[in-house]
Tab-separated table of C-alpha atoms and ligand atoms in Angstrom:
chain	number	residue	atom	x	y	z
X	1	MET	CA	-277.771	-12.733	-61.522
X	2	SER	CA	-277.076	-9.043	-61.022
X	3	TRP	CA	-278.019	-6.351	-63.516
X	4	THR	CA	-274.370	-6.066	-64.519
X	5	ASN	CA	-274.450	-9.740	-65.484
X	6	LEU	CA	-277.431	-9.128	-67.707
X	7	ALA	CA	-275.612	-6.240	-69.342
X	8	TRP	CA	-272.597	-8.428	-70.206
X	9	ASN	CA	-272.321	-9.139	-73.861
X	10	GLY	CA	-269.141	-11.137	-73.760
X	11	ARG	CA	-266.226	-12.319	-71.672
X	12	ILE	CA	-263.086	-10.585	-72.857
X	13	LEU	CA	-259.526	-11.435	-71.931
X	14	VAL	CA	-257.138	-8.469	-72.160
X	15	VAL	CA	-253.468	-9.463	-72.414
X	16	ASP	CA	-250.808	-6.799	-71.929
X	17	ASP	CA	-247.580	-6.568	-69.955
X	18	ALA	CA	-248.467	-2.988	-68.883
X	19	MET	CA	-251.188	-2.714	-66.232
X	20	GLU	CA	-251.901	0.821	-67.405
X	21	ASN	CA	-252.948	-0.456	-70.863
X	22	ILE	CA	-255.156	-3.106	-69.287
X	23	GLN	CA	-256.857	-0.428	-67.200
X	24	ILE	CA	-257.594	1.713	-70.254
X	25	LEU	CA	-259.218	-1.216	-72.096
X	26	HIS	CA	-261.036	-2.334	-68.970
X	27	HIS	CA	-262.459	1.148	-68.609
X	28	ALA	CA	-263.507	1.205	-72.276
X	29	LEU	CA	-265.262	-2.180	-72.185
X	30	ARG	CA	-266.507	-2.816	-68.664
X	31	ASP	CA	-269.978	-1.357	-69.182
X	32	GLU	CA	-270.770	-3.878	-71.900
X	33	HIS	CA	-268.556	-6.852	-71.116
X	34	GLU	CA	-266.948	-8.955	-68.456
X	35	VAL	CA	-263.250	-8.083	-68.639
X	36	LEU	CA	-260.479	-10.450	-67.466
X	37	PHE	CA	-256.782	-9.774	-67.798
X	38	ALA	CA	-253.367	-11.436	-68.002
X	39	LEU	CA	-249.970	-9.762	-67.753
X	40	ASP	CA	-247.997	-12.257	-69.846
X	41	GLY	CA	-248.416	-14.803	-72.627
X	42	ALA	CA	-248.154	-17.964	-70.538
X	43	ARG	CA	-250.815	-16.716	-68.125
X	44	ALA	CA	-252.976	-15.698	-71.106
X	45	LEU	CA	-252.935	-19.287	-72.428
X	46	GLU	CA	-253.816	-20.650	-68.973
X	47	MET	CA	-256.718	-18.235	-68.669
X	48	ALA	CA	-257.932	-18.947	-72.194
X	49	GLN	CA	-258.098	-22.623	-71.195
X	50	SER	CA	-259.770	-22.148	-67.810
X	51	GLN	CA	-262.029	-19.122	-68.471
X	52	LYS	CA	-263.037	-19.767	-72.083
X	53	PRO	CA	-263.257	-16.078	-73.078
X	54	ASP	CA	-265.325	-15.083	-76.127
X	55	LEU	CA	-262.596	-12.764	-77.380
X	56	ILE	CA	-258.949	-11.955	-76.626
X	57	LEU	CA	-257.389	-8.489	-76.935
X	58	LEU	CA	-253.703	-9.163	-77.321
X	59	ASP	CA	-250.646	-6.941	-76.989
X	60	ALA	CA	-247.885	-7.717	-79.523
X	61	VAL	CA	-244.725	-6.715	-77.680
X	62	MET	CA	-244.340	-8.457	-74.332
X	63	PRO	CA	-241.328	-9.974	-72.561
X	64	GLY	CA	-241.200	-13.784	-72.747
X	65	MET	CA	-243.871	-15.014	-75.136
X	66	ASP	CA	-244.879	-12.204	-77.478
X	67	GLY	CA	-248.364	-11.701	-78.919
X	68	TYR	CA	-247.562	-13.502	-82.177
X	69	GLN	CA	-246.421	-16.573	-80.267
X	70	VAL	CA	-249.512	-16.491	-78.048
X	71	CYS	CA	-251.737	-16.218	-81.117
X	72	ALA	CA	-249.980	-19.150	-82.828
X	73	ALA	CA	-250.292	-21.261	-79.658
X	74	LEU	CA	-254.038	-20.507	-79.473
X	75	ARG	CA	-254.530	-21.495	-83.104
X	76	ALA	CA	-252.624	-24.755	-82.585
X	77	ASN	CA	-254.854	-25.847	-79.684
X	78	PRO	CA	-258.182	-27.409	-80.825
X	79	ALA	CA	-259.865	-26.318	-77.581
X	80	LEU	CA	-258.822	-22.679	-78.037
X	81	GLN	CA	-258.558	-22.168	-81.775
X	82	ASP	CA	-262.073	-20.748	-82.141
X	83	ILE	CA	-261.491	-17.835	-79.756
X	84	PRO	CA	-261.041	-14.702	-81.901
X	85	VAL	CA	-257.972	-12.544	-81.252
X	86	ILE	CA	-257.687	-8.801	-81.854
X	87	PHE	CA	-254.195	-7.341	-81.609
X	88	VAL	CA	-254.072	-4.030	-79.717
X	89	THR	CA	-250.567	-2.717	-80.082
X	90	ALA	CA	-248.221	0.248	-80.377
X	91	LEU	CA	-246.903	-1.326	-83.579
X	92	THR	CA	-248.234	0.497	-86.624
X	93	GLN	CA	-246.486	-0.899	-89.711
X	94	PRO	CA	-248.368	-2.825	-92.397
X	95	GLU	CA	-245.871	-5.714	-91.920
X	96	ASP	CA	-246.845	-5.929	-88.221
X	97	GLU	CA	-250.516	-6.055	-89.132
X	98	THR	CA	-249.937	-8.624	-91.874
X	99	ARG	CA	-247.946	-10.797	-89.501
X	100	ALA	CA	-250.740	-10.630	-86.911
X	101	LEU	CA	-253.409	-11.626	-89.436
X	102	GLU	CA	-251.192	-14.442	-90.695
X	103	ALA	CA	-250.768	-15.669	-87.112
X	104	GLY	CA	-254.557	-16.000	-87.003
X	105	ALA	CA	-255.754	-12.660	-85.579
X	106	VAL	CA	-259.137	-11.409	-86.821
X	107	ASP	CA	-258.331	-7.705	-86.421
X	108	PHE	CA	-255.496	-5.293	-85.606
X	109	ILE	CA	-255.866	-2.051	-83.677
X	110	SER	CA	-252.930	0.370	-83.396
X	111	LYS	CA	-252.399	2.611	-80.388
X	112	PRO	CA	-253.351	5.275	-79.695
X	113	PHE	CA	-256.854	4.005	-80.349
X	114	ASN	CA	-260.250	5.609	-80.294
X	115	VAL	CA	-262.375	4.056	-77.537
X	116	ALA	CA	-265.602	4.094	-79.553
X	117	VAL	CA	-263.869	2.316	-82.437
X	118	VAL	CA	-262.478	-0.359	-80.110
X	119	ARG	CA	-265.944	-0.906	-78.629
X	120	ALA	CA	-267.475	-1.194	-82.091
X	121	ARG	CA	-264.831	-3.632	-83.335
X	122	VAL	CA	-265.196	-5.777	-80.227
X	123	ARG	CA	-268.962	-5.887	-80.691
X	124	SER	CA	-268.659	-6.859	-84.315
X	125	GLN	CA	-266.201	-9.690	-83.582
X	126	LEU	CA	-268.452	-10.986	-80.806
X	127	THR	CA	-271.385	-11.049	-83.210
X	128	ILE	CA	-269.376	-13.011	-85.762
X	129	LYS	CA	-268.177	-15.415	-83.055
X	130	ARG	CA	-271.730	-16.018	-81.882
X	131	GLN	CA	-272.943	-16.724	-85.394
X	132	ALA	CA	-270.043	-19.115	-85.991
X	133	ASP	CA	-270.749	-20.913	-82.693
X	134	ALA	CA	-274.435	-21.248	-83.573
X	135	MET	CA	-273.594	-22.626	-87.017
X	136	ARG	CA	-271.152	-25.126	-85.559
X	137	GLU	CA	-273.703	-26.257	-82.987
X	138	LEU	CA	-276.364	-26.614	-85.690
X	139	SER	CA	-274.056	-28.656	-87.908
X	140	ARG	CA	-273.450	-31.111	-85.054
X	141	THR	CA	-277.019	-31.537	-83.864
X	142	ASP	CA	-279.901	-33.707	-85.032
X	143	SER	CA	-282.736	-31.256	-85.584
X	144	LEU	CA	-285.541	-33.573	-84.419
X	145	THR	CA	-284.110	-34.899	-81.159
X	146	GLY	CA	-281.437	-32.343	-80.263
X	147	VAL	CA	-278.819	-35.063	-79.673
X	148	ALA	CA	-275.626	-35.236	-81.756
X	149	ASN	CA	-276.052	-36.187	-85.392
X	150	ARG	CA	-274.245	-38.960	-87.228
X	151	ARG	CA	-271.643	-36.660	-88.742
X	152	SER	CA	-270.665	-35.380	-85.342
X	153	PHE	CA	-270.673	-38.943	-83.976
X	154	ASN	CA	-268.312	-40.159	-86.701
X	155	HIS	CA	-265.980	-37.278	-86.004
X	156	THR	CA	-265.902	-37.994	-82.261
X	157	LEU	CA	-265.611	-41.746	-82.828
X	158	GLU	CA	-262.460	-41.262	-84.914
X	159	ALA	CA	-260.954	-38.908	-82.325
X	160	GLU	CA	-261.773	-41.232	-79.397
X	161	TRP	CA	-260.530	-44.247	-81.339
X	162	ARG	CA	-257.136	-42.585	-81.755
X	163	ARG	CA	-257.067	-41.322	-78.175
X	164	CYS	CA	-257.984	-44.680	-76.612
X	165	ALA	CA	-255.582	-46.548	-78.930
X	166	ARG	CA	-252.754	-44.216	-77.902
X	167	ALA	CA	-253.550	-44.400	-74.195
X	168	GLY	CA	-254.259	-48.159	-74.179
X	169	LEU	CA	-257.854	-47.682	-73.034
X	170	PRO	CA	-260.990	-49.660	-73.956
X	171	LEU	CA	-263.687	-48.138	-76.157
X	172	SER	CA	-267.312	-49.276	-76.048
X	173	VAL	CA	-270.288	-48.693	-78.277
X	174	ILE	CA	-273.995	-49.393	-77.737
X	175	MET	CA	-276.335	-49.543	-80.741
X	176	ILE	CA	-279.962	-48.866	-79.860
X	177	ASP	CA	-282.828	-49.604	-82.256
X	178	ILE	CA	-286.455	-48.943	-81.370
X	179	ASP	CA	-288.633	-52.055	-81.744
X	180	HIS	CA	-291.413	-52.217	-84.322
X	181	PHE	CA	-291.208	-48.533	-85.018
X	182	LYS	CA	-292.714	-48.847	-88.469
X	183	LEU	CA	-295.795	-50.267	-86.772
X	184	TYR	CA	-295.740	-47.355	-84.310
X	185	ASN	CA	-295.943	-44.905	-87.202
X	186	ASP	CA	-298.608	-47.025	-88.888
X	187	HIS	CA	-300.726	-46.999	-85.724
X	188	TYR	CA	-300.212	-43.477	-84.349
X	189	GLY	CA	-299.004	-41.511	-87.354
X	190	HIS	CA	-295.644	-40.098	-88.341
X	191	GLN	CA	-295.955	-36.981	-86.149
X	192	ALA	CA	-296.561	-39.078	-83.055
X	193	GLY	CA	-293.550	-41.130	-84.163
X	194	ASP	CA	-291.457	-37.967	-84.188
X	195	ILE	CA	-292.571	-37.105	-80.652
X	196	CYS	CA	-291.740	-40.634	-79.533
X	197	LEU	CA	-288.214	-40.278	-80.957
X	198	GLN	CA	-287.821	-36.996	-79.086
X	199	GLN	CA	-288.956	-38.529	-75.807
X	200	VAL	CA	-286.721	-41.564	-76.158
X	201	GLY	CA	-283.761	-39.368	-77.164
X	202	ALA	CA	-284.222	-37.027	-74.200
X	203	ALA	CA	-284.552	-39.905	-71.731
X	204	MET	CA	-281.456	-41.639	-73.069
X	205	SER	CA	-279.392	-38.439	-72.867
X	206	ALA	CA	-279.471	-38.782	-69.105
X	207	CYS	CA	-277.934	-42.284	-69.360
X	208	ALA	CA	-274.681	-40.977	-70.831
X	209	ALA	CA	-273.382	-39.836	-67.497
X	210	ARG	CA	-269.706	-39.007	-68.027
X	211	PRO	CA	-268.531	-35.925	-69.960
X	212	GLN	CA	-266.764	-38.036	-72.604
X	213	ASP	CA	-269.871	-40.179	-73.296
X	214	MET	CA	-271.772	-39.283	-76.435
X	215	LEU	CA	-275.318	-40.118	-77.504
X	216	ALA	CA	-276.100	-39.628	-81.185
X	217	ARG	CA	-278.919	-40.332	-83.583
X	218	TYR	CA	-277.363	-42.806	-85.960
X	219	GLY	CA	-280.256	-42.738	-88.415
X	220	GLY	CA	-284.068	-43.157	-88.465
X	221	GLU	CA	-285.027	-44.867	-85.192
X	222	GLU	CA	-281.476	-45.927	-84.375
X	223	PHE	CA	-279.302	-44.275	-81.757
X	224	VAL	CA	-275.732	-44.954	-80.721
X	225	LEU	CA	-273.925	-44.400	-77.457
X	226	LEU	CA	-270.146	-43.976	-77.490
X	227	LEU	CA	-268.430	-44.796	-74.208
X	228	PRO	CA	-264.702	-44.035	-74.256
X	229	GLN	CA	-262.603	-45.639	-71.503
X	230	GLU	CA	-265.482	-47.969	-70.643
X	231	ALA	CA	-264.760	-51.702	-70.412
X	232	ALA	CA	-267.302	-54.410	-71.311
X	233	GLY	CA	-268.765	-54.710	-67.805
X	234	GLY	CA	-269.452	-50.995	-67.472
X	235	ALA	CA	-270.893	-50.770	-70.983
X	236	ALA	CA	-273.320	-53.620	-70.216
X	237	VAL	CA	-274.479	-51.762	-67.103
X	238	VAL	CA	-275.093	-48.580	-69.129
X	239	ALA	CA	-276.966	-50.578	-71.816
X	240	GLN	CA	-279.224	-52.117	-69.171
X	241	ARG	CA	-279.853	-48.620	-67.780
X	242	VAL	CA	-280.856	-47.394	-71.256
X	243	LEU	CA	-283.193	-50.365	-71.710
X	244	ASP	CA	-284.839	-49.723	-68.328
X	245	THR	CA	-285.084	-45.989	-69.001
X	246	ILE	CA	-287.022	-46.602	-72.224
X	247	ARG	CA	-289.260	-49.170	-70.502
X	248	ARG	CA	-290.006	-46.735	-67.691
X	249	LEU	CA	-291.250	-44.119	-70.157
X	250	LYS	CA	-294.203	-46.472	-70.757
X	251	ILE	CA	-295.033	-44.969	-74.136
X	252	PRO	CA	-298.069	-46.995	-75.338
X	253	HIS	CA	-297.431	-49.048	-78.478
X	254	ALA	CA	-300.720	-50.739	-79.331
X	255	GLY	CA	-299.387	-51.783	-82.742
X	256	SER	CA	-296.520	-53.842	-81.347
X	257	PRO	CA	-296.730	-57.645	-81.381
X	258	THR	CA	-294.123	-57.925	-78.585
X	259	SER	CA	-294.984	-55.331	-75.919
X	260	ALA	CA	-297.739	-52.906	-74.895
X	261	TYR	CA	-295.113	-50.145	-74.673
X	262	VAL	CA	-292.276	-48.784	-76.754
X	263	THR	CA	-289.115	-50.840	-76.243
X	264	ALA	CA	-285.692	-51.074	-77.855
X	265	SER	CA	-283.106	-53.686	-78.761
X	266	LEU	CA	-279.508	-52.958	-77.783
X	267	GLY	CA	-276.177	-54.342	-78.915
X	268	VAL	CA	-272.940	-53.714	-77.046
X	269	HIS	CA	-269.379	-54.153	-78.176
X	270	THR	CA	-266.082	-53.211	-76.537
X	271	MET	CA	-262.724	-52.821	-78.225
X	272	LEU	CA	-259.784	-53.638	-75.981
X	273	PRO	CA	-256.318	-52.280	-76.653
X	274	PRO	CA	-254.219	-52.835	-78.652
X	275	PHE	CA	-256.581	-51.913	-81.505
X	276	GLU	CA	-254.225	-53.277	-84.165
X	277	ASN	CA	-255.784	-55.043	-87.146
X	278	SER	CA	-259.107	-53.346	-86.473
X	279	ASP	CA	-260.873	-50.075	-87.120
X	280	SER	CA	-263.811	-48.064	-85.851
X	281	ASP	CA	-266.095	-49.508	-88.562
X	282	ALA	CA	-265.523	-52.966	-87.116
X	283	LEU	CA	-266.539	-51.702	-83.660
X	284	ILE	CA	-269.847	-50.397	-85.032
X	285	ARG	CA	-270.390	-53.547	-87.095
X	286	GLN	CA	-269.923	-55.800	-84.072
X	287	ALA	CA	-272.311	-53.727	-81.915
X	288	ASP	CA	-274.795	-53.828	-84.802
X	289	GLN	CA	-274.542	-57.613	-84.961
X	290	GLN	CA	-275.295	-57.854	-81.239
X	291	MET	CA	-278.272	-55.543	-81.746
X	292	TYR	CA	-279.639	-57.855	-84.448
X	293	ARG	CA	-279.131	-60.792	-82.112
X	294	ALA	CA	-281.287	-58.916	-79.570
X	295	LYS	CA	-283.957	-58.459	-82.274
X	296	GLN	CA	-283.912	-62.119	-83.238
X	297	SER	CA	-284.099	-63.376	-79.677
X	298	GLY	CA	-287.302	-61.449	-78.907
X	299	ARG	CA	-286.458	-57.678	-78.767
X	300	ASP	CA	-286.620	-55.464	-75.617
X	301	ARG	CA	-283.226	-56.707	-74.445
X	302	VAL	CA	-279.468	-56.179	-74.427
X	303	CYS	CA	-277.000	-58.471	-76.189
X	304	VAL	CA	-273.279	-58.216	-75.413
T	401	GH3	P1	-287.544	-53.592	-85.766
T	401	GH3	O1	-288.137	-53.908	-84.442
T	401	GH3	O2	-287.111	-54.810	-86.484
T	401	GH3	O3	-286.442	-52.589	-85.663
T	401	GH3	O4	-288.700	-52.950	-86.641
T	401	GH3	P2	-288.861	-51.445	-87.106
T	401	GH3	O5	-290.213	-51.292	-87.648
T	401	GH3	O6	-288.472	-50.544	-86.018
T	401	GH3	O7	-287.735	-51.352	-88.214
T	401	GH3	P3	-287.798	-50.833	-89.698
T	401	GH3	O8	-286.353	-50.585	-90.073
T	401	GH3	O9	-288.576	-51.758	-90.555
T	401	GH3	O10	-288.556	-49.469	-89.656
T	401	GH3	C1	-288.027	-48.313	-89.123
T	401	GH3	C2	-289.093	-47.266	-89.153
T	401	GH3	O11	-288.659	-46.051	-88.543
T	401	GH3	C3	-289.540	-46.936	-90.557
T	401	GH3	C4	-289.447	-45.438	-90.627
T	401	GH3	O12	-290.578	-44.870	-91.218
T	401	GH3	C5	-289.355	-45.012	-89.181
T	401	GH3	N1	-288.623	-43.762	-89.047
T	401	GH3	C6	-287.340	-43.518	-89.371
T	401	GH3	N2	-287.031	-42.222	-89.127
T	401	GH3	C7	-288.141	-41.636	-88.637
T	401	GH3	C8	-288.475	-40.305	-88.205
T	401	GH3	O13	-287.648	-39.384	-88.202
T	401	GH3	N3	-289.723	-40.089	-87.757
T	401	GH3	C9	-290.651	-41.066	-87.728
T	401	GH3	N4	-291.866	-40.776	-87.274
T	401	GH3	N5	-290.393	-42.321	-88.147
T	401	GH3	C10	-289.155	-42.603	-88.581
T	402	MG	MG1	-246.365	-4.512	-74.370
T	403	MG	MG1	-283.700	-49.781	-87.569
T	404	MG	MG1	-286.432	-50.570	-85.341
């Protein structure tokens, strides 16, 4: 990483149909930020998608898609709606500003602008964006293990359920419950139990290989793995990998009546399209039932 990289505070996309305006903003911001640019609205949306800027400085009047349309399109796209937009425009009327804020802009700067003011406003929006990102991340994460929490899991499960139903794709779930964990706490203490949960969580994270896979802490010593687009055979392979991964950790469990080391019981269930007459609760329930079957038949195993 070069020193200029270290000096970057944010990645900013400047959108303007006049190269001259882009150059002025580039000059104003380049010492503090990485500055990208687009000369029209369609290109701006492409770059927002591929470059994931932290902030967009958007011209209002452009041929083709104007700034208001670009802003509305950003707000309508779940992957892009959190990128803040500041209008930088020759328009000066209160109606123009109101319209920009109503389209979802966070700020409105009229030209001619003062460079120091633009820098300050950019900094302040980046700070707000960072805080919002951190809050969002926190609200999705289990604080002990760092994997997704149940709330975040439920949200993703609903979204993947709809997506897989629409696309006619299978959806698999693996429920994972640590064996005799009450006895682990009794023997080693609650703090050691916490560390064990962290170790197991971290090891299992590596088992969810594809970007759409999601590991979450479902509650207490129970985890769940969501595998969109994974049929029964593939899900069983992943479950076996999780089981082996936990075994290989060889975390001593002297209090366990079934094994010298920490183990888990896993239940797998796959929903095949069409998903009619079913819901995501049923998917979880079925995986849970398989997990209990694994418990009853001796623990430290996978039931499908
Ligand atoms: P089984 O093999 O049947 O699953 O037995 P178990 O003891 O694992 O199951 P049980 O549901 O009886 O007990 C779960 C235990 O997990 C009890 C609870 O204290 C412990 N536990 C839940 N959350 C945490 C946590 O965050 N930290 C620690 N240390 N223990 C936890
Ligand atoms: Mg223009
Ligand atoms: Mg349990
Ligand atoms: Mg348990």
